[in-house]
Tab-separated table of C-alpha atoms and ligand atoms in Angstrom:
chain	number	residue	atom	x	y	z
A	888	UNK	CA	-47.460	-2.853	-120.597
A	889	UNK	CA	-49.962	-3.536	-122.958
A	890	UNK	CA	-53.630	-2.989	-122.560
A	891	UNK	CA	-56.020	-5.135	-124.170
A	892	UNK	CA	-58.968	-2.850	-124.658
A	893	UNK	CA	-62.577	-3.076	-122.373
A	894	UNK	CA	-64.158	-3.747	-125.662
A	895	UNK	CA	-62.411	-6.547	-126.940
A	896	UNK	CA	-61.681	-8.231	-123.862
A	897	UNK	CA	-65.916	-8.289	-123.546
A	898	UNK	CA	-66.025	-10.033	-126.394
A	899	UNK	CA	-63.115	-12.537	-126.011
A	900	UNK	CA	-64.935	-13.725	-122.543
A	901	UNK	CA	-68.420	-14.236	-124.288
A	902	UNK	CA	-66.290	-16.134	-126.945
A	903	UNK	CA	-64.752	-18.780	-124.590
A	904	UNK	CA	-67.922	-18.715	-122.588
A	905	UNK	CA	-70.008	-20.349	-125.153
A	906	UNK	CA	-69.934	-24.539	-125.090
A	907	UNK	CA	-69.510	-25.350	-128.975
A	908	UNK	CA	-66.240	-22.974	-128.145
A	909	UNK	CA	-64.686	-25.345	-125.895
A	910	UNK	CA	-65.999	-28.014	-127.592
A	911	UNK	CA	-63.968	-27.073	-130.666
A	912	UNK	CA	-60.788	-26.333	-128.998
A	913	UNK	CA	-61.317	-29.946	-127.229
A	914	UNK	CA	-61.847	-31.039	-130.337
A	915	UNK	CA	-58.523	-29.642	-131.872
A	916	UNK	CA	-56.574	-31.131	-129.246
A	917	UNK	CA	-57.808	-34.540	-130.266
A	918	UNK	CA	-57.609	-34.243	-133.644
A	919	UNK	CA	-53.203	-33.136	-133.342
A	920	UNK	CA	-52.809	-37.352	-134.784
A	921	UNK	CA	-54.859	-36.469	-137.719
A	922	UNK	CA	-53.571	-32.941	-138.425
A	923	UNK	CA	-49.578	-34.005	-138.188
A	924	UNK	CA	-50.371	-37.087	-140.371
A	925	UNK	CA	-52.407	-35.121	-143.019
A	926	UNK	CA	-49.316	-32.170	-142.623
A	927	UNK	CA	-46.516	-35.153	-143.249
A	928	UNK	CA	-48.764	-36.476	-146.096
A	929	UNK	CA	-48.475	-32.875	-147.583
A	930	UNK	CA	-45.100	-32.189	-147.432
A	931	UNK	CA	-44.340	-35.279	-149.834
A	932	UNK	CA	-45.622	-33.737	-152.498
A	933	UNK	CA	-43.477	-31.302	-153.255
A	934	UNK	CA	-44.393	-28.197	-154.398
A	935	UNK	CA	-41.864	-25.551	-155.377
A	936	UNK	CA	-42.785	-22.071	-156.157
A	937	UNK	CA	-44.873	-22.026	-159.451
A	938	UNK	CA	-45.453	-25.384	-159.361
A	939	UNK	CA	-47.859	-25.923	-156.612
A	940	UNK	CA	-50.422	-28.128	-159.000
A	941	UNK	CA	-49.861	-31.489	-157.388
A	942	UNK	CA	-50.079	-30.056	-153.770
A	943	UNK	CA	-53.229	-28.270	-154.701
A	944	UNK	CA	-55.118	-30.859	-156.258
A	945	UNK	CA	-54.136	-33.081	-153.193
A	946	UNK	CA	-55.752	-29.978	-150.607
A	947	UNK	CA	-58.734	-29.794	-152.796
A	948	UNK	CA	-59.633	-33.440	-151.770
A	949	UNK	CA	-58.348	-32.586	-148.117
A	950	UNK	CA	-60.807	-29.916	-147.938
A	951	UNK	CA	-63.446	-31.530	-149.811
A	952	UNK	CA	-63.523	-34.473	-147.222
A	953	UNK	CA	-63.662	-32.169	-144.741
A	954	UNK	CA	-67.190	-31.153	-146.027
A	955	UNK	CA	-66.472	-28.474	-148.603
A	956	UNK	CA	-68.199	-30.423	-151.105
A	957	UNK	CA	-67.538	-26.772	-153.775
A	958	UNK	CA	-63.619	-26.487	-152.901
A	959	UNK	CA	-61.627	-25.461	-155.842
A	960	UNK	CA	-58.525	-24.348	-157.766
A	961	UNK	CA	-59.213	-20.981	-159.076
A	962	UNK	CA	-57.657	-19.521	-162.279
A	963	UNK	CA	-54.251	-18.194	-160.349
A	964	UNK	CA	-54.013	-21.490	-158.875
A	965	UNK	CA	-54.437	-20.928	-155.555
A	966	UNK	CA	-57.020	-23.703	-153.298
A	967	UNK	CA	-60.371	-22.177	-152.103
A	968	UNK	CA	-63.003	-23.353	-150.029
A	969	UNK	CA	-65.778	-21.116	-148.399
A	970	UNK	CA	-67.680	-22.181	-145.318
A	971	UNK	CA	-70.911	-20.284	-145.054
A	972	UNK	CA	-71.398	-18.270	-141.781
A	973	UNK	CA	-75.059	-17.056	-141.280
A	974	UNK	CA	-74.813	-14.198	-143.810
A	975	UNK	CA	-74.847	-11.613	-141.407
A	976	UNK	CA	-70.942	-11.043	-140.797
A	977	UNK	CA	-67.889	-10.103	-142.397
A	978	UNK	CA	-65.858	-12.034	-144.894
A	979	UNK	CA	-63.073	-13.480	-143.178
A	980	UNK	CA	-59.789	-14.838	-145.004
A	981	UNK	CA	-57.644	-17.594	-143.137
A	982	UNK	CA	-54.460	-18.825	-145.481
A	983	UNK	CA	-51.390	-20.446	-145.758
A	984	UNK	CA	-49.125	-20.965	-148.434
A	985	UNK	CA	-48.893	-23.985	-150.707
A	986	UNK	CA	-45.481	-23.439	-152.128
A	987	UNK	CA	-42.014	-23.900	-150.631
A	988	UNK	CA	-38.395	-22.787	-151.550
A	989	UNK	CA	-37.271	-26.716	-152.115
A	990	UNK	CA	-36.854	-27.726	-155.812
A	991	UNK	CA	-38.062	-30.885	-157.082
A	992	UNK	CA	-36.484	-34.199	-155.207
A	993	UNK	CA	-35.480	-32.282	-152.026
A	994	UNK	CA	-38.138	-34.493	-149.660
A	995	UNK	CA	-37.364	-37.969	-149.395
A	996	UNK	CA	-39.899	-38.584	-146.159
A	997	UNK	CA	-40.362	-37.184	-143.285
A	998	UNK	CA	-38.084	-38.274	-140.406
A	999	UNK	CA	-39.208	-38.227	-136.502
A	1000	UNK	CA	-36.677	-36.893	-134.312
A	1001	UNK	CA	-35.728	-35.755	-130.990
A	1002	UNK	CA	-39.707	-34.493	-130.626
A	1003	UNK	CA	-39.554	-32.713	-134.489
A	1004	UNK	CA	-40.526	-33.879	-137.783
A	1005	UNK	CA	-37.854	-33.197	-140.042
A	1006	UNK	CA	-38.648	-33.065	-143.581
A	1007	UNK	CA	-37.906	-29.351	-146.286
A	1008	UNK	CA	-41.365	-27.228	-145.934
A	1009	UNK	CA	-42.436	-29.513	-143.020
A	1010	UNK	CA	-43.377	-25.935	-141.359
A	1011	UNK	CA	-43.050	-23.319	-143.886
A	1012	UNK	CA	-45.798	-23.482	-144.519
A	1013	UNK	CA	-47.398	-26.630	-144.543
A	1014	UNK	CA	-48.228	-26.449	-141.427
A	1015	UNK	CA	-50.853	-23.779	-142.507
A	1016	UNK	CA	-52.117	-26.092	-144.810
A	1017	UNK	CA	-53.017	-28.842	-142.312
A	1018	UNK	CA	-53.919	-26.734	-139.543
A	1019	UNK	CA	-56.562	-25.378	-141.631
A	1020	UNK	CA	-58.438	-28.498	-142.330
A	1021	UNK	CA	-58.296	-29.763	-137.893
A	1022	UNK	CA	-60.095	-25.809	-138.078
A	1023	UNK	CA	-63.154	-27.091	-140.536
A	1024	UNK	CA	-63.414	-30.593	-138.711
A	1025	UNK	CA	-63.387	-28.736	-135.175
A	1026	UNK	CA	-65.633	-26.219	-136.535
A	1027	UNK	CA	-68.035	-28.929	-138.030
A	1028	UNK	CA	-67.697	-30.765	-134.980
A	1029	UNK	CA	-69.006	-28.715	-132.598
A	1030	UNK	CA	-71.864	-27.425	-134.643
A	1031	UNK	CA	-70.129	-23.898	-134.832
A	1032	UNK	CA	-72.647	-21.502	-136.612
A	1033	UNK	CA	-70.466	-17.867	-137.520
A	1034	UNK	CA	-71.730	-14.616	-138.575
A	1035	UNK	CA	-69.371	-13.956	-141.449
A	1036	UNK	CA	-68.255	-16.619	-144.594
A	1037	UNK	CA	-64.902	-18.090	-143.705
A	1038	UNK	CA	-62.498	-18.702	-147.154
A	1039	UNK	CA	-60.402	-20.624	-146.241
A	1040	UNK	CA	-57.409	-20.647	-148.684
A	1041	UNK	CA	-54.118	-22.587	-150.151
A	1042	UNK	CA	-52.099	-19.566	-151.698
A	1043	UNK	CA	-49.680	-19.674	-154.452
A	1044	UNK	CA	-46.344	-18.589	-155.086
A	1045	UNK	CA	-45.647	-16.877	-151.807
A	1046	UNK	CA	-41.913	-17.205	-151.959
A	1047	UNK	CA	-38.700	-15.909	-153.499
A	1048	UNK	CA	-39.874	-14.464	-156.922
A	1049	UNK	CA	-43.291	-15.293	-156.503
A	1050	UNK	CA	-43.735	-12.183	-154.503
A	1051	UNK	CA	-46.810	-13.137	-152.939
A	1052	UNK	CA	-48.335	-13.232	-156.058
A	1053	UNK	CA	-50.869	-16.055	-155.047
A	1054	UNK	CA	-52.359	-13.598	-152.408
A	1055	UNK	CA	-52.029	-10.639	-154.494
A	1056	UNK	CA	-54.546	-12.389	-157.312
A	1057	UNK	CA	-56.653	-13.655	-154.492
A	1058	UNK	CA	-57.180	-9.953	-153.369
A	1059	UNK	CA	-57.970	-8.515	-156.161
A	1060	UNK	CA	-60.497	-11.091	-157.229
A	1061	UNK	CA	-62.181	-10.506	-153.638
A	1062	UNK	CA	-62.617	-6.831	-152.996
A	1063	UNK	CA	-64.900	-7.939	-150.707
A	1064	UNK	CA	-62.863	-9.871	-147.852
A	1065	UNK	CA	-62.697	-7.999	-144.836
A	1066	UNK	CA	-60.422	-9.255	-142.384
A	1067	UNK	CA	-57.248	-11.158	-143.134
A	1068	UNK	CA	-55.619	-13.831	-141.298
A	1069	UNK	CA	-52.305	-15.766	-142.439
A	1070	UNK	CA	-50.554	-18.491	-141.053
A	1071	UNK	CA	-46.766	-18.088	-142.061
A	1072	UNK	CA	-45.147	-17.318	-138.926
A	1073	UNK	CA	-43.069	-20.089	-136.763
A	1074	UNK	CA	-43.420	-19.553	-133.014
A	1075	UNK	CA	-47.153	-19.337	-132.213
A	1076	UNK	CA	-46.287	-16.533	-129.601
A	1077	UNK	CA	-45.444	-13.661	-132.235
A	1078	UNK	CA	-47.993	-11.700	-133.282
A	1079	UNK	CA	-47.302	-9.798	-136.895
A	1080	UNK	CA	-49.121	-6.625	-137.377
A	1081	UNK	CA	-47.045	-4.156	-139.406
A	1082	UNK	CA	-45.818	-5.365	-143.095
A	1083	UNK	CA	-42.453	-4.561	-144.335
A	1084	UNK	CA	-42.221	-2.915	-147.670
A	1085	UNK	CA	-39.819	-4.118	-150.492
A	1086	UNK	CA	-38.505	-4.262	-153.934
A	1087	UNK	CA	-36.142	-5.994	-155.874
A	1088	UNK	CA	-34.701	-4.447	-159.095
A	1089	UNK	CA	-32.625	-5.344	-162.069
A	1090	UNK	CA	-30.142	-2.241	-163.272
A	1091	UNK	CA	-28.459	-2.907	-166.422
A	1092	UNK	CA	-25.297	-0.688	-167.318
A	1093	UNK	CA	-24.626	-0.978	-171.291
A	1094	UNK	CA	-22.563	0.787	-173.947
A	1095	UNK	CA	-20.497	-0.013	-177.119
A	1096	UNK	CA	-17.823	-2.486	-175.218
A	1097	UNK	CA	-14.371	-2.799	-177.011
A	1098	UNK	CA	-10.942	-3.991	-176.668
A	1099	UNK	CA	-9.430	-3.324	-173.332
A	1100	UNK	CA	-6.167	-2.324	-174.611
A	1101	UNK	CA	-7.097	-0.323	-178.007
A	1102	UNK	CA	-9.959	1.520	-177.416
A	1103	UNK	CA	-9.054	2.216	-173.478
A	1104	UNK	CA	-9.163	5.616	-172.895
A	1105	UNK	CA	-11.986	5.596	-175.920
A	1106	UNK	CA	-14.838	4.678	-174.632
A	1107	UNK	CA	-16.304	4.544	-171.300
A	1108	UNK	CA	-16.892	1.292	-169.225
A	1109	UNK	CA	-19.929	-0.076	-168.598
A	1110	UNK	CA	-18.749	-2.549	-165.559
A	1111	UNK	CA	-16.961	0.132	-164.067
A	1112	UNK	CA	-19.854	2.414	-163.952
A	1113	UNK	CA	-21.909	-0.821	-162.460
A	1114	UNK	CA	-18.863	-1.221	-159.685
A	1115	UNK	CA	-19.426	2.825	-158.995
A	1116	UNK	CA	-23.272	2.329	-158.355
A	1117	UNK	CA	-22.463	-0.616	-155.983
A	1118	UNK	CA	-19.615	1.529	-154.461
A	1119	UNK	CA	-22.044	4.770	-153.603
A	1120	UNK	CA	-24.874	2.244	-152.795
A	1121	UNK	CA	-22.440	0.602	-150.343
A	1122	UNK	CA	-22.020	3.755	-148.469
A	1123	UNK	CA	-26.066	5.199	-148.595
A	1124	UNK	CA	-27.072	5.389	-144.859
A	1125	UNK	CA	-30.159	4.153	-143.383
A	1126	UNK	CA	-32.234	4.390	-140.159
A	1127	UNK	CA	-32.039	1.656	-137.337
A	1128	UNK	CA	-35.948	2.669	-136.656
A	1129	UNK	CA	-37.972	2.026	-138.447
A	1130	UNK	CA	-35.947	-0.583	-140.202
A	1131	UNK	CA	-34.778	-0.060	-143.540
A	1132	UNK	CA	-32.037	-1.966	-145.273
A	1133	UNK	CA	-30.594	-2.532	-148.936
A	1134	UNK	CA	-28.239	-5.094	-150.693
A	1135	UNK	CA	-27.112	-5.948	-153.658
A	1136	UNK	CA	-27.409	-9.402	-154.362
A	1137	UNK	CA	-26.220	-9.981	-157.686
A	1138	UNK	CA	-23.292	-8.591	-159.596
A	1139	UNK	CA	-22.554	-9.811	-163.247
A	1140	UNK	CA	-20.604	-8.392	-166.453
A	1141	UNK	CA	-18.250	-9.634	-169.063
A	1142	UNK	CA	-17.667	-13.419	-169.684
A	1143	UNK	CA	-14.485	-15.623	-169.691
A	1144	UNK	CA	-13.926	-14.857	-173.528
A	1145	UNK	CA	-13.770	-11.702	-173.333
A	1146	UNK	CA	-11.571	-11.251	-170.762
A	1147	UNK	CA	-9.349	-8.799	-172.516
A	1148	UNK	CA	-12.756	-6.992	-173.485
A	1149	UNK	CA	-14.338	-3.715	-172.336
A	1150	UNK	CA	-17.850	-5.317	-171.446
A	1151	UNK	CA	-20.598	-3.703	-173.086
A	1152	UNK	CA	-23.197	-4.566	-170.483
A	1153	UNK	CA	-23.054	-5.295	-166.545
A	1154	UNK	CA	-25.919	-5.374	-164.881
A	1155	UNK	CA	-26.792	-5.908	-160.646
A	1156	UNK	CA	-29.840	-6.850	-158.891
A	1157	UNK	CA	-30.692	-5.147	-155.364
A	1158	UNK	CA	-32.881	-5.695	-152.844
A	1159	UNK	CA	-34.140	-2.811	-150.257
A	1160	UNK	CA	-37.222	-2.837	-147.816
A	1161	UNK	CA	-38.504	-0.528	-144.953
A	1162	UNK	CA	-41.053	-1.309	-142.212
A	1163	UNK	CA	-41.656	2.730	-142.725
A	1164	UNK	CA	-43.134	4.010	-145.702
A	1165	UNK	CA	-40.960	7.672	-146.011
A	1166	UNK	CA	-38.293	5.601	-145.401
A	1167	UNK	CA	-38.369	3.187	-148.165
A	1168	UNK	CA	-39.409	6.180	-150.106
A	1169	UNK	CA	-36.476	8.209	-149.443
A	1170	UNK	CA	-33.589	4.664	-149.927
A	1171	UNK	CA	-35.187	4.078	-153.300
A	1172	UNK	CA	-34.436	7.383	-154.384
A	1173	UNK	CA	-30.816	7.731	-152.797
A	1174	UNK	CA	-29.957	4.138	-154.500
A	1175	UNK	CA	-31.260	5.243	-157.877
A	1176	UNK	CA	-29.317	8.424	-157.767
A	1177	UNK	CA	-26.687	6.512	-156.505
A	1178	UNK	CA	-26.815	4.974	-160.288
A	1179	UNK	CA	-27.792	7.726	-162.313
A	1180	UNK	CA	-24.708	9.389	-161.030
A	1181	UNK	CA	-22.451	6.391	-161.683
A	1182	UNK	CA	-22.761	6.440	-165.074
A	1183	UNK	CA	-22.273	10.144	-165.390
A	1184	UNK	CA	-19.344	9.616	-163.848
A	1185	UNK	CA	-17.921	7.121	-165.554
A	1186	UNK	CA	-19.452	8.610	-168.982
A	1187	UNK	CA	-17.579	12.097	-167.954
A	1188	UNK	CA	-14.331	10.664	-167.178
A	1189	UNK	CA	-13.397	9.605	-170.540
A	1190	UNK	CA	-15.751	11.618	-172.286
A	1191	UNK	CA	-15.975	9.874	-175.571
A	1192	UNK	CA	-19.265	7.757	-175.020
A	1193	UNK	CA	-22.352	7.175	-172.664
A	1194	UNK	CA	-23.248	4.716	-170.427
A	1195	UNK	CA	-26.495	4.281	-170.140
A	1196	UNK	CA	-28.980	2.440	-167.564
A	1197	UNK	CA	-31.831	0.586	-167.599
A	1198	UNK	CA	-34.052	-0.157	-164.289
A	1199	UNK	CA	-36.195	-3.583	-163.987
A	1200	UNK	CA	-38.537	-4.142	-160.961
A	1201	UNK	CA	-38.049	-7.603	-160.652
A	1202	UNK	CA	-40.083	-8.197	-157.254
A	1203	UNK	CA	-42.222	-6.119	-155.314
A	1204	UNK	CA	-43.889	-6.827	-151.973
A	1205	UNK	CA	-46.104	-3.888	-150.910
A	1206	UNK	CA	-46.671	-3.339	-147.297
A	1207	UNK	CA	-47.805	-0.847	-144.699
A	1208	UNK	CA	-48.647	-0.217	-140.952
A	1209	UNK	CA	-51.396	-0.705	-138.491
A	1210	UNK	CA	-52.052	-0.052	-135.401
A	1211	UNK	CA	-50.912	-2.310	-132.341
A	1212	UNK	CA	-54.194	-1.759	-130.486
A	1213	UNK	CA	-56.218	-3.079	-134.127
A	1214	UNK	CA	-59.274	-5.185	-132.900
A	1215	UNK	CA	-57.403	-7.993	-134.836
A	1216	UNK	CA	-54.063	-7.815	-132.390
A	1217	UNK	CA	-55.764	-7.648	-129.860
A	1218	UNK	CA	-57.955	-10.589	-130.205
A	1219	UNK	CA	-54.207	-12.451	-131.001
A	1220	UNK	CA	-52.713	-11.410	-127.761
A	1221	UNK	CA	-56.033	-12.378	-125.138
A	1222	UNK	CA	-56.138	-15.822	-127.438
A	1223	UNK	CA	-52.415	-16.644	-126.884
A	1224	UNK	CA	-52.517	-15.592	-122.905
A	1225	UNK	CA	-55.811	-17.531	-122.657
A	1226	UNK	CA	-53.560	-20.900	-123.780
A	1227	UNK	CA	-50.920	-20.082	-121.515
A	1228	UNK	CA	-48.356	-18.233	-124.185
A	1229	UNK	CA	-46.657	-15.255	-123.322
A	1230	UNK	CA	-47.478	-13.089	-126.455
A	1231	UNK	CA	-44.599	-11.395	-127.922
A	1232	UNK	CA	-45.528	-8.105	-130.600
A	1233	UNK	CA	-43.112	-9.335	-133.873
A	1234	UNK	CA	-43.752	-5.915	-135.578
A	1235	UNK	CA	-43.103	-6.374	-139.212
A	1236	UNK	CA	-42.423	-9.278	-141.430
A	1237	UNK	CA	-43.115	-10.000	-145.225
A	1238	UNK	CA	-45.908	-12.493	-145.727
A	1239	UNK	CA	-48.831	-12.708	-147.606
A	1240	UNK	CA	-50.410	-10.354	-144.584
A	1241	UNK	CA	-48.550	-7.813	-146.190
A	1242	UNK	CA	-51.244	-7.699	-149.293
A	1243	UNK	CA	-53.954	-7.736	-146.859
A	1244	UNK	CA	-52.101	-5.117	-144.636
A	1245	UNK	CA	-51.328	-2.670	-147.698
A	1246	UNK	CA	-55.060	-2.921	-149.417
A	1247	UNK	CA	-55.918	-1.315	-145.621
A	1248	UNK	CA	-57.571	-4.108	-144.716
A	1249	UNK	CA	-57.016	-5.564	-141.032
A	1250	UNK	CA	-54.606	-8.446	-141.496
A	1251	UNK	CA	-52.241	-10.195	-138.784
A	1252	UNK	CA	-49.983	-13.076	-139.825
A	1253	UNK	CA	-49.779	-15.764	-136.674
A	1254	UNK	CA	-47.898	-18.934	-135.952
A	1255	UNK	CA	-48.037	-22.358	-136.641
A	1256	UNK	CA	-45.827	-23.983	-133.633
A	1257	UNK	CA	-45.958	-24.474	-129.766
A	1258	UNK	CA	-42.129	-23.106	-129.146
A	1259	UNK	CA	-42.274	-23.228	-125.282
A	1260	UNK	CA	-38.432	-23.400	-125.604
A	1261	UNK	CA	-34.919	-22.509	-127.037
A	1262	UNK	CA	-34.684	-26.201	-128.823
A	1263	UNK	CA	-38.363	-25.466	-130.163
A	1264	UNK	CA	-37.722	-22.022	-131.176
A	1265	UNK	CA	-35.007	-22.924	-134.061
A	1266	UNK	CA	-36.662	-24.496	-137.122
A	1267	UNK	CA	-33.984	-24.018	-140.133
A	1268	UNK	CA	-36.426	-22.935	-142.048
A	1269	UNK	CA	-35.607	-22.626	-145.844
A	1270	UNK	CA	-33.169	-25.284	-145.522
A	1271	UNK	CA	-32.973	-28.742	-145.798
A	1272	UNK	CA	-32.704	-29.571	-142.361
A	1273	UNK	CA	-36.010	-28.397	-141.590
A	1274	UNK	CA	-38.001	-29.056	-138.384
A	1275	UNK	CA	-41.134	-28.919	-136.544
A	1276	UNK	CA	-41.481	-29.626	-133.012
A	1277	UNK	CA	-45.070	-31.576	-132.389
A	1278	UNK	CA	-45.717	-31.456	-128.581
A	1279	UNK	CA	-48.440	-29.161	-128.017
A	1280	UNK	CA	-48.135	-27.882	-131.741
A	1281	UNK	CA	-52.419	-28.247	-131.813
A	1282	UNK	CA	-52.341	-25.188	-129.391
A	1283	UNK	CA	-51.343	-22.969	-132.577
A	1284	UNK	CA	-54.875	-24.335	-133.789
A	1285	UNK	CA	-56.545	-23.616	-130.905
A	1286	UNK	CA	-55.213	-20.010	-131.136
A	1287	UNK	CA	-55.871	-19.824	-135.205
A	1288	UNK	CA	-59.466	-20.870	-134.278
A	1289	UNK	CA	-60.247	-18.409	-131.161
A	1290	UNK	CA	-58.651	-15.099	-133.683
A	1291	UNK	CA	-60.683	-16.552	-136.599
A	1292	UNK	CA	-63.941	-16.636	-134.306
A	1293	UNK	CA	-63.595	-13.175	-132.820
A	1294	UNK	CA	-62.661	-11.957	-136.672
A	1295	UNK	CA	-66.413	-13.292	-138.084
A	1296	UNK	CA	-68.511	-13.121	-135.039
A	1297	UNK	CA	-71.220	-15.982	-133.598
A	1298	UNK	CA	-73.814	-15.774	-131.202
A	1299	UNK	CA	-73.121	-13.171	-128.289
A	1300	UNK	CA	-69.777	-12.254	-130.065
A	1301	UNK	CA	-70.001	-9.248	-132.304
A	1302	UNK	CA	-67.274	-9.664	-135.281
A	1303	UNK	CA	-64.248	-7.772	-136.145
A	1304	UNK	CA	-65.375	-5.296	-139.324
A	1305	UNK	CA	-63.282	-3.446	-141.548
B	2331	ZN	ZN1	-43.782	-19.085	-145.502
């Protein structure tokens, strides 16, 4: 069973004690029209990964109306806007991400069915987006006064090979924020606290290549030492706990003209991640020997030439662990029972919390839907058919606003400090 600390439980009830408290989360509630029509608005201008431009500019206005007369598109693209707490508090982040996995002329509307909107992105993650300006208007609304400056942020190039990157520059441009809060999860109900680590890399196999009848037996063979690596990587073992995994995910070599050719080059791309850090440690090392002793094998069994290999990091998404009794997880488990949501601990994931999470500072990543049931749970997200169910989805704002409160303190409510 978990057990909410004395502590933080004190400071949760003097939180949803104070009036301009329930007046915001009031607020929120009447604001869902607004919020779903501003999230629909978003999602129609497409924004794939590394080219979020349009989409920003658009949430620059967004934000702007919503009184943050300074919000801005910083150098690495991402959307920033700062609301000023009393000066006295900790610097609290609150993002989502601007870009989706969709390319260009995948949204053609947004379609209302069966209780979703259906529409590619329509959740993932611009959801985030438009939950964050209902925050500032409920905020604003109800004369909310915090300790700490609030940022809140659009990030860039969260997915595929963006790596996070958005987040990554907005970190290390602000040293200074203490307490990090993403929206990027689906179900409101899981709470992500630990931050899987991973890495993609590119291994190219090359040597001299020849004919495959005439110089077999000459030289060695580049795609056969690329289909050993694969072969020992296929058989590396890995713990179930914490969880690690590895794939490869791309195989290439040779070319349809030189199919009676020895290719000189093959090359593969592989994916692994851990949620434990000795444990990505230790599959990174038994998949590179796993390639280093490919091509000595394949070098030493004809003997005549090398293959040699060349290693690309490609992708990298750093990560790390925290505890499950942080200030910050707890804060998301009293908000979500205090709405009526069984909370659920979803232990790792890789979002932009795991930036936050791997700098050491205190980071969750929360959700952006009500999923009260099966139908509500399944979103299809990264494909086209994706969906977002709307009854009840302002309680994921409500939520957002109650961790975001605790995080930078106001009034009787001490904040959460790094
Ligand atoms: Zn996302």
């Amino acid at each position: 069973m978990y057990q909410v600390s004395d502590n933080i439980s004190k400071r949760f009830a003097n939180l949803v004690a104070l009036p301009q408290v329930q007046q915001a989360l009031a607020f929120v509630e009447h604001d869902q029209e607004r919020c779903i029509a501003q999230q629909c608005e978003l999602v129609q201008i497409e924004a794939p990964t590394g080219q979020e431009g349009k989409r920003a500019a658009a949430f620059v206005d967004m934000l702007r109306a919503c009184g943050i007369r300074d919000a801005k598109i910083d150098p690495a693209g991402n959307v920033v806007a700062i609301r000023h707490g009393k000066g006295n508090g900790p610097k609290v982040l609150v993002e989502g991400h601007l870009d989706t996995v969709f390319p260009l002329g995948s949204v053609h509307g947004v379609e209302k069915r069966d209780g979703f909107l259906c529409a590619p992105g329509i959740g993932d993650d611009t959801r985030a987006l438009a939950m964050l300006l209902s925050l500032l208007r409920a905020m604003d609304a109800a004369g909310i006064e915090t300790c700490g400056d609030i940022y809140f942020v659009g990030t860039t190039r969260e997915e595929g090979m963006g790596s996070l990157g958005g987040m990554k520059d907005f970190l290390t441009e602000h040293t200074d924020i203490d307490v990090s809060i993403s929206v990027d999860n689906h179900n409101m109900a899981g709470i992500v606290y630990q931050a899987t680590i991973g890495e993609t890399w590119e291994i190219s196999f090359s040597g001299v290549g020849g004919h495959a009848f005439t110089d077999f037996g000459k030289i060695a063979q580049p795609l056969h030492a690329a289909a050993r690596a694969v072969a020992k990587i296929a058989d590396i073992t890995v713990p179930s706990t914490p969880r690690t995994s590895f794939c490869v995910s791309n195989f290439h070599g040779g070319n349809d003209a030189g199919i009676h050719a020895i290719a000189s080059e093959a090359t593969i791309k592989i994916n692994f991640r851990s949620d434990g850090e000795a444990e990505f440690a230790a599959v990174k090392k038994a998949i590179f020997e796993a390639i280093d002793a490919a091509c000595a094998e394949e070098t030493a069994r004809w003997g005549k030439n090398t293959v040699v290999c060349s290693k690309h990091m490609v992708g990298s998404i750093p990560g790390g662990t925290q505890d499950c009794h942080a200030p910050l997880v707890e804060a998301a488990w009293l908000g979500l029972q205090y709405l009526g949501v069984e909370p659920e601990l979803a232990a790792s994931g890789c979002t932009n919390a795991n930036v936050a999470i791997a700098k050491g500072i205190p980071a969750i990543c929360i959700g952006r839907a009500y999923a009260p049931d099966d139908a509500a749970k399944i979103t299809y997200t990264h494909s086209l058919d994706e969906r977002y169910p709307v009854e009840g989805a302002y309680k994921a704002v409500q939520q957002t606003l109650l961790i975001l409160l605790m995080a930078a303190g106001m009034d009787t409510v001490e904040p959460i400090v790094r």
